[in-house]
Amino acid sequence: MSAIQIFDPALCCSSGVCGQDVDANLVQAAAGIDWAKSQGAQVERFNLAQQPMAFAQNAAVRGFLERSGQETLPITLLDGEVVLAGRYPSRQQLGQWLKIATPSANANAGSCCSGGKCC
Protein backbone atom coordinates (compact mmCIF):
# COMPACT_ATOMS: atom_id res chain seq x y z
CA MET A 1 0.00 0.00 0.00
CA SER A 2 1.19 3.51 -0.76
CA ALA A 3 2.25 5.97 1.94
CA ILE A 4 0.69 9.41 2.36
CA GLN A 5 2.30 12.33 4.13
CA ILE A 6 0.42 15.53 4.87
CA PHE A 7 2.36 18.68 5.71
CA ASP A 8 -0.01 20.96 7.64
CA PRO A 9 0.29 24.69 8.16
CA ALA A 10 1.10 25.83 11.70
CA LEU A 11 -1.76 24.45 13.83
CA CYS A 12 -2.40 24.19 17.54
CA CYS A 13 -3.79 20.66 17.02
CA SER A 14 -4.45 18.21 14.18
CA SER A 15 -8.23 17.99 14.61
CA GLY A 16 -9.12 21.62 14.00
CA VAL A 17 -11.24 21.66 17.15
CA CYS A 18 -9.20 24.40 18.76
CA GLY A 19 -10.38 27.73 20.08
CA GLN A 20 -13.48 29.50 18.87
CA ASP A 21 -12.96 29.23 15.11
CA VAL A 22 -13.29 25.55 14.28
CA ASP A 23 -12.18 24.78 10.71
CA ALA A 24 -14.84 22.41 9.35
CA ASN A 25 -12.58 21.41 6.43
CA LEU A 26 -9.85 20.36 8.84
CA VAL A 27 -12.32 18.39 10.98
CA GLN A 28 -13.56 16.57 7.86
CA ALA A 29 -9.99 15.91 6.71
CA ALA A 30 -9.02 14.55 10.14
CA ALA A 31 -11.99 12.17 9.98
CA GLY A 32 -10.97 11.01 6.49
CA ILE A 33 -7.39 10.47 7.63
CA ASP A 34 -8.58 8.49 10.66
CA TRP A 35 -10.77 6.40 8.34
CA ALA A 36 -7.80 5.67 6.03
CA LYS A 37 -5.68 4.65 9.02
CA SER A 38 -8.48 2.37 10.25
CA GLN A 39 -8.30 0.64 6.84
CA GLY A 40 -4.60 -0.09 7.41
CA ALA A 41 -3.19 2.85 5.45
CA GLN A 42 0.07 4.54 6.37
CA VAL A 43 -0.75 8.24 6.75
CA GLU A 44 1.60 10.65 8.52
CA ARG A 45 0.94 14.29 9.34
CA PHE A 46 3.50 16.97 10.07
CA ASN A 47 2.65 20.29 11.71
CA LEU A 48 4.78 23.28 10.71
CA ALA A 49 4.54 24.77 14.21
CA GLN A 50 5.65 21.60 15.98
CA GLN A 51 7.79 19.78 13.40
CA PRO A 52 9.53 22.41 11.24
CA MET A 53 12.52 20.14 10.58
CA ALA A 54 10.26 17.63 8.79
CA PHE A 55 9.47 20.39 6.28
CA ALA A 56 13.13 21.41 5.92
CA GLN A 57 14.38 17.83 5.53
CA ASN A 58 11.85 16.76 2.88
CA ALA A 59 13.23 17.89 -0.51
CA ALA A 60 9.84 17.77 -2.28
CA VAL A 61 8.11 19.87 0.37
CA ARG A 62 11.02 22.27 0.81
CA GLY A 63 11.21 22.86 -2.96
CA PHE A 64 7.47 23.31 -3.29
CA LEU A 65 7.42 25.86 -0.45
CA GLU A 66 10.39 27.74 -1.91
CA ARG A 67 8.55 28.07 -5.24
CA SER A 68 5.00 28.63 -4.01
CA GLY A 69 5.14 29.82 -0.40
CA GLN A 70 3.40 28.78 2.82
CA GLU A 71 -0.06 29.75 1.54
CA THR A 72 0.01 26.49 -0.46
CA LEU A 73 -0.12 24.44 2.75
CA PRO A 74 -1.32 21.82 3.37
CA ILE A 75 0.78 19.76 0.97
CA THR A 76 -0.03 16.08 0.44
CA LEU A 77 2.60 13.62 -0.78
CA LEU A 78 1.87 10.17 -2.16
CA ASP A 79 4.97 7.99 -2.04
CA GLY A 80 7.14 11.11 -1.83
CA GLU A 81 5.52 13.03 -4.72
CA VAL A 82 3.30 16.10 -4.33
CA VAL A 83 -0.25 15.17 -5.34
CA LEU A 84 -2.24 17.99 -3.72
CA ALA A 85 -1.54 21.46 -2.36
CA GLY A 86 -3.61 24.22 -0.83
CA ARG A 87 -6.35 21.99 0.56
CA TYR A 88 -6.80 18.71 2.38
CA PRO A 89 -7.56 15.48 0.51
CA SER A 90 -11.10 14.17 0.55
CA ARG A 91 -11.91 10.67 1.76
CA GLN A 92 -12.55 9.71 -1.86
CA GLN A 93 -9.10 10.96 -2.89
CA LEU A 94 -7.46 9.08 -0.03
CA GLY A 95 -9.31 5.93 -1.03
CA GLN A 96 -8.34 6.33 -4.68
CA TRP A 97 -4.67 6.94 -3.93
CA LEU A 98 -4.51 4.07 -1.44
CA LYS A 99 -6.68 1.75 -3.55
CA ILE A 100 -9.24 1.41 -0.73
CA ALA A 101 -12.95 1.27 -1.52
CA THR A 102 -14.81 4.20 -0.01
CA PRO A 103 -18.41 3.99 1.14
CA SER A 104 -20.81 5.69 -1.25
CA ALA A 105 -22.52 8.91 -0.21
CA ASN A 106 -25.84 7.04 0.00
CA ALA A 107 -24.51 4.19 2.13
CA ASN A 108 -25.76 5.84 5.33
CA ALA A 109 -28.87 7.44 3.86
CA GLY A 110 -31.24 5.16 5.74
CA SER A 111 -33.88 2.82 4.43
CA CYS A 112 -36.77 5.25 4.14
CA CYS A 113 -37.22 8.63 2.49
CA SER A 114 -33.80 8.62 0.87
CA GLY A 115 -33.48 10.27 -2.49
CA GLY A 116 -36.92 11.88 -2.17
CA LYS A 117 -38.77 8.55 -2.31
CA CYS A 118 -40.54 7.30 0.79
CA CYS A 119 -41.48 3.72 1.50
PDB file of C-alpha atoms in Angstrom:
ATOM      1  CA  MET A   1       0.000   0.000   0.000  1.00  0.00           C
ATOM      2  CA  SER A   2       1.189   3.509  -0.760  1.00  0.00           C
ATOM      3  CA  ALA A   3       2.245   5.965   1.935  1.00  0.00           C
ATOM      4  CA  ILE A   4       0.690   9.407   2.355  1.00  0.00           C
ATOM      5  CA  GLN A   5       2.302  12.327   4.134  1.00  0.00           C
ATOM      6  CA  ILE A   6       0.416  15.532   4.872  1.00  0.00           C
ATOM      7  CA  PHE A   7       2.355  18.680   5.706  1.00  0.00           C
ATOM      8  CA  ASP A   8      -0.011  20.960   7.640  1.00  0.00           C
ATOM      9  CA  PRO A   9       0.290  24.687   8.157  1.00  0.00           C
ATOM     10  CA  ALA A  10       1.098  25.829  11.698  1.00  0.00           C
ATOM     11  CA  LEU A  11      -1.763  24.455  13.832  1.00  0.00           C
ATOM     12  CA  CYS A  12      -2.399  24.191  17.538  1.00  0.00           C
ATOM     13  CA  CYS A  13      -3.786  20.663  17.016  1.00  0.00           C
ATOM     14  CA  SER A  14      -4.454  18.207  14.177  1.00  0.00           C
ATOM     15  CA  SER A  15      -8.231  17.993  14.614  1.00  0.00           C
ATOM     16  CA  GLY A  16      -9.122  21.620  14.004  1.00  0.00           C
ATOM     17  CA  VAL A  17     -11.240  21.659  17.150  1.00  0.00           C
ATOM     18  CA  CYS A  18      -9.201  24.400  18.759  1.00  0.00           C
ATOM     19  CA  GLY A  19     -10.383  27.728  20.076  1.00  0.00           C
ATOM     20  CA  GLN A  20     -13.484  29.498  18.868  1.00  0.00           C
ATOM     21  CA  ASP A  21     -12.957  29.235  15.107  1.00  0.00           C
ATOM     22  CA  VAL A  22     -13.295  25.552  14.276  1.00  0.00           C
ATOM     23  CA  ASP A  23     -12.184  24.785  10.707  1.00  0.00           C
ATOM     24  CA  ALA A  24     -14.838  22.408   9.348  1.00  0.00           C
ATOM     25  CA  ASN A  25     -12.577  21.407   6.431  1.00  0.00           C
ATOM     26  CA  LEU A  26      -9.846  20.357   8.839  1.00  0.00           C
ATOM     27  CA  VAL A  27     -12.321  18.387  10.977  1.00  0.00           C
ATOM     28  CA  GLN A  28     -13.562  16.573   7.856  1.00  0.00           C
ATOM     29  CA  ALA A  29      -9.986  15.910   6.713  1.00  0.00           C
ATOM     30  CA  ALA A  30      -9.017  14.550  10.137  1.00  0.00           C
ATOM     31  CA  ALA A  31     -11.994  12.172   9.977  1.00  0.00           C
ATOM     32  CA  GLY A  32     -10.973  11.011   6.492  1.00  0.00           C
ATOM     33  CA  ILE A  33      -7.387  10.467   7.625  1.00  0.00           C
ATOM     34  CA  ASP A  34      -8.575   8.493  10.663  1.00  0.00           C
ATOM     35  CA  TRP A  35     -10.771   6.401   8.340  1.00  0.00           C
ATOM     36  CA  ALA A  36      -7.805   5.669   6.033  1.00  0.00           C
ATOM     37  CA  LYS A  37      -5.679   4.653   9.015  1.00  0.00           C
ATOM     38  CA  SER A  38      -8.477   2.367  10.248  1.00  0.00           C
ATOM     39  CA  GLN A  39      -8.300   0.644   6.844  1.00  0.00           C
ATOM     40  CA  GLY A  40      -4.603  -0.090   7.407  1.00  0.00           C
ATOM     41  CA  ALA A  41      -3.188   2.854   5.448  1.00  0.00           C
ATOM     42  CA  GLN A  42       0.069   4.535   6.373  1.00  0.00           C
ATOM     43  CA  VAL A  43      -0.750   8.241   6.755  1.00  0.00           C
ATOM     44  CA  GLU A  44       1.596  10.648   8.515  1.00  0.00           C
ATOM     45  CA  ARG A  45       0.941  14.292   9.345  1.00  0.00           C
ATOM     46  CA  PHE A  46       3.504  16.968  10.068  1.00  0.00           C
ATOM     47  CA  ASN A  47       2.646  20.291  11.712  1.00  0.00           C
ATOM     48  CA  LEU A  48       4.779  23.282  10.712  1.00  0.00           C
ATOM     49  CA  ALA A  49       4.541  24.774  14.214  1.00  0.00           C
ATOM     50  CA  GLN A  50       5.651  21.604  15.985  1.00  0.00           C
ATOM     51  CA  GLN A  51       7.787  19.784  13.401  1.00  0.00           C
ATOM     52  CA  PRO A  52       9.534  22.410  11.242  1.00  0.00           C
ATOM     53  CA  MET A  53      12.522  20.136  10.580  1.00  0.00           C
ATOM     54  CA  ALA A  54      10.259  17.633   8.790  1.00  0.00           C
ATOM     55  CA  PHE A  55       9.468  20.390   6.278  1.00  0.00           C
ATOM     56  CA  ALA A  56      13.126  21.413   5.922  1.00  0.00           C
ATOM     57  CA  GLN A  57      14.380  17.829   5.532  1.00  0.00           C
ATOM     58  CA  ASN A  58      11.854  16.761   2.878  1.00  0.00           C
ATOM     59  CA  ALA A  59      13.234  17.888  -0.509  1.00  0.00           C
ATOM     60  CA  ALA A  60       9.844  17.772  -2.284  1.00  0.00           C
ATOM     61  CA  VAL A  61       8.110  19.870   0.369  1.00  0.00           C
ATOM     62  CA  ARG A  62      11.020  22.268   0.806  1.00  0.00           C
ATOM     63  CA  GLY A  63      11.213  22.857  -2.965  1.00  0.00           C
ATOM     64  CA  PHE A  64       7.466  23.313  -3.288  1.00  0.00           C
ATOM     65  CA  LEU A  65       7.421  25.856  -0.448  1.00  0.00           C
ATOM     66  CA  GLU A  66      10.385  27.744  -1.912  1.00  0.00           C
ATOM     67  CA  ARG A  67       8.553  28.071  -5.237  1.00  0.00           C
ATOM     68  CA  SER A  68       5.002  28.628  -4.012  1.00  0.00           C
ATOM     69  CA  GLY A  69       5.136  29.819  -0.397  1.00  0.00           C
ATOM     70  CA  GLN A  70       3.398  28.783   2.819  1.00  0.00           C
ATOM     71  CA  GLU A  71      -0.060  29.748   1.543  1.00  0.00           C
ATOM     72  CA  THR A  72       0.013  26.492  -0.459  1.00  0.00           C
ATOM     73  CA  LEU A  73      -0.118  24.445   2.754  1.00  0.00           C
ATOM     74  CA  PRO A  74      -1.317  21.821   3.366  1.00  0.00           C
ATOM     75  CA  ILE A  75       0.777  19.757   0.966  1.00  0.00           C
ATOM     76  CA  THR A  76      -0.026  16.077   0.441  1.00  0.00           C
ATOM     77  CA  LEU A  77       2.604  13.622  -0.780  1.00  0.00           C
ATOM     78  CA  LEU A  78       1.874  10.172  -2.161  1.00  0.00           C
ATOM     79  CA  ASP A  79       4.972   7.986  -2.045  1.00  0.00           C
ATOM     80  CA  GLY A  80       7.139  11.110  -1.834  1.00  0.00           C
ATOM     81  CA  GLU A  81       5.525  13.026  -4.725  1.00  0.00           C
ATOM     82  CA  VAL A  82       3.299  16.103  -4.328  1.00  0.00           C
ATOM     83  CA  VAL A  83      -0.249  15.172  -5.342  1.00  0.00           C
ATOM     84  CA  LEU A  84      -2.243  17.985  -3.724  1.00  0.00           C
ATOM     85  CA  ALA A  85      -1.536  21.463  -2.364  1.00  0.00           C
ATOM     86  CA  GLY A  86      -3.612  24.217  -0.825  1.00  0.00           C
ATOM     87  CA  ARG A  87      -6.351  21.987   0.557  1.00  0.00           C
ATOM     88  CA  TYR A  88      -6.796  18.705   2.378  1.00  0.00           C
ATOM     89  CA  PRO A  89      -7.563  15.484   0.508  1.00  0.00           C
ATOM     90  CA  SER A  90     -11.104  14.167   0.548  1.00  0.00           C
ATOM     91  CA  ARG A  91     -11.908  10.672   1.761  1.00  0.00           C
ATOM     92  CA  GLN A  92     -12.552   9.713  -1.857  1.00  0.00           C
ATOM     93  CA  GLN A  93      -9.104  10.960  -2.894  1.00  0.00           C
ATOM     94  CA  LEU A  94      -7.458   9.081  -0.032  1.00  0.00           C
ATOM     95  CA  GLY A  95      -9.315   5.927  -1.030  1.00  0.00           C
ATOM     96  CA  GLN A  96      -8.345   6.332  -4.681  1.00  0.00           C
ATOM     97  CA  TRP A  97      -4.667   6.938  -3.931  1.00  0.00           C
ATOM     98  CA  LEU A  98      -4.510   4.068  -1.440  1.00  0.00           C
ATOM     99  CA  LYS A  99      -6.681   1.746  -3.546  1.00  0.00           C
ATOM    100  CA  ILE A 100      -9.237   1.415  -0.731  1.00  0.00           C
ATOM    101  CA  ALA A 101     -12.947   1.270  -1.524  1.00  0.00           C
ATOM    102  CA  THR A 102     -14.809   4.197  -0.009  1.00  0.00           C
ATOM    103  CA  PRO A 103     -18.413   3.993   1.137  1.00  0.00           C
ATOM    104  CA  SER A 104     -20.813   5.687  -1.252  1.00  0.00           C
ATOM    105  CA  ALA A 105     -22.525   8.914  -0.212  1.00  0.00           C
ATOM    106  CA  ASN A 106     -25.844   7.044  -0.001  1.00  0.00           C
ATOM    107  CA  ALA A 107     -24.509   4.189   2.134  1.00  0.00           C
ATOM    108  CA  ASN A 108     -25.763   5.837   5.330  1.00  0.00           C
ATOM    109  CA  ALA A 109     -28.869   7.442   3.862  1.00  0.00           C
ATOM    110  CA  GLY A 110     -31.236   5.165   5.743  1.00  0.00           C
ATOM    111  CA  SER A 111     -33.876   2.817   4.432  1.00  0.00           C
ATOM    112  CA  CYS A 112     -36.767   5.252   4.141  1.00  0.00           C
ATOM    113  CA  CYS A 113     -37.217   8.633   2.491  1.00  0.00           C
ATOM    114  CA  SER A 114     -33.797   8.620   0.868  1.00  0.00           C
ATOM    115  CA  GLY A 115     -33.482  10.275  -2.490  1.00  0.00           C
ATOM    116  CA  GLY A 116     -36.918  11.884  -2.171  1.00  0.00           C
ATOM    117  CA  LYS A 117     -38.774   8.551  -2.308  1.00  0.00           C
ATOM    118  CA  CYS A 118     -40.538   7.296   0.792  1.00  0.00           C
ATOM    119  CA  CYS A 119     -41.483   3.721   1.505  1.00  0.00           C
TER     120      CYS A 119
END
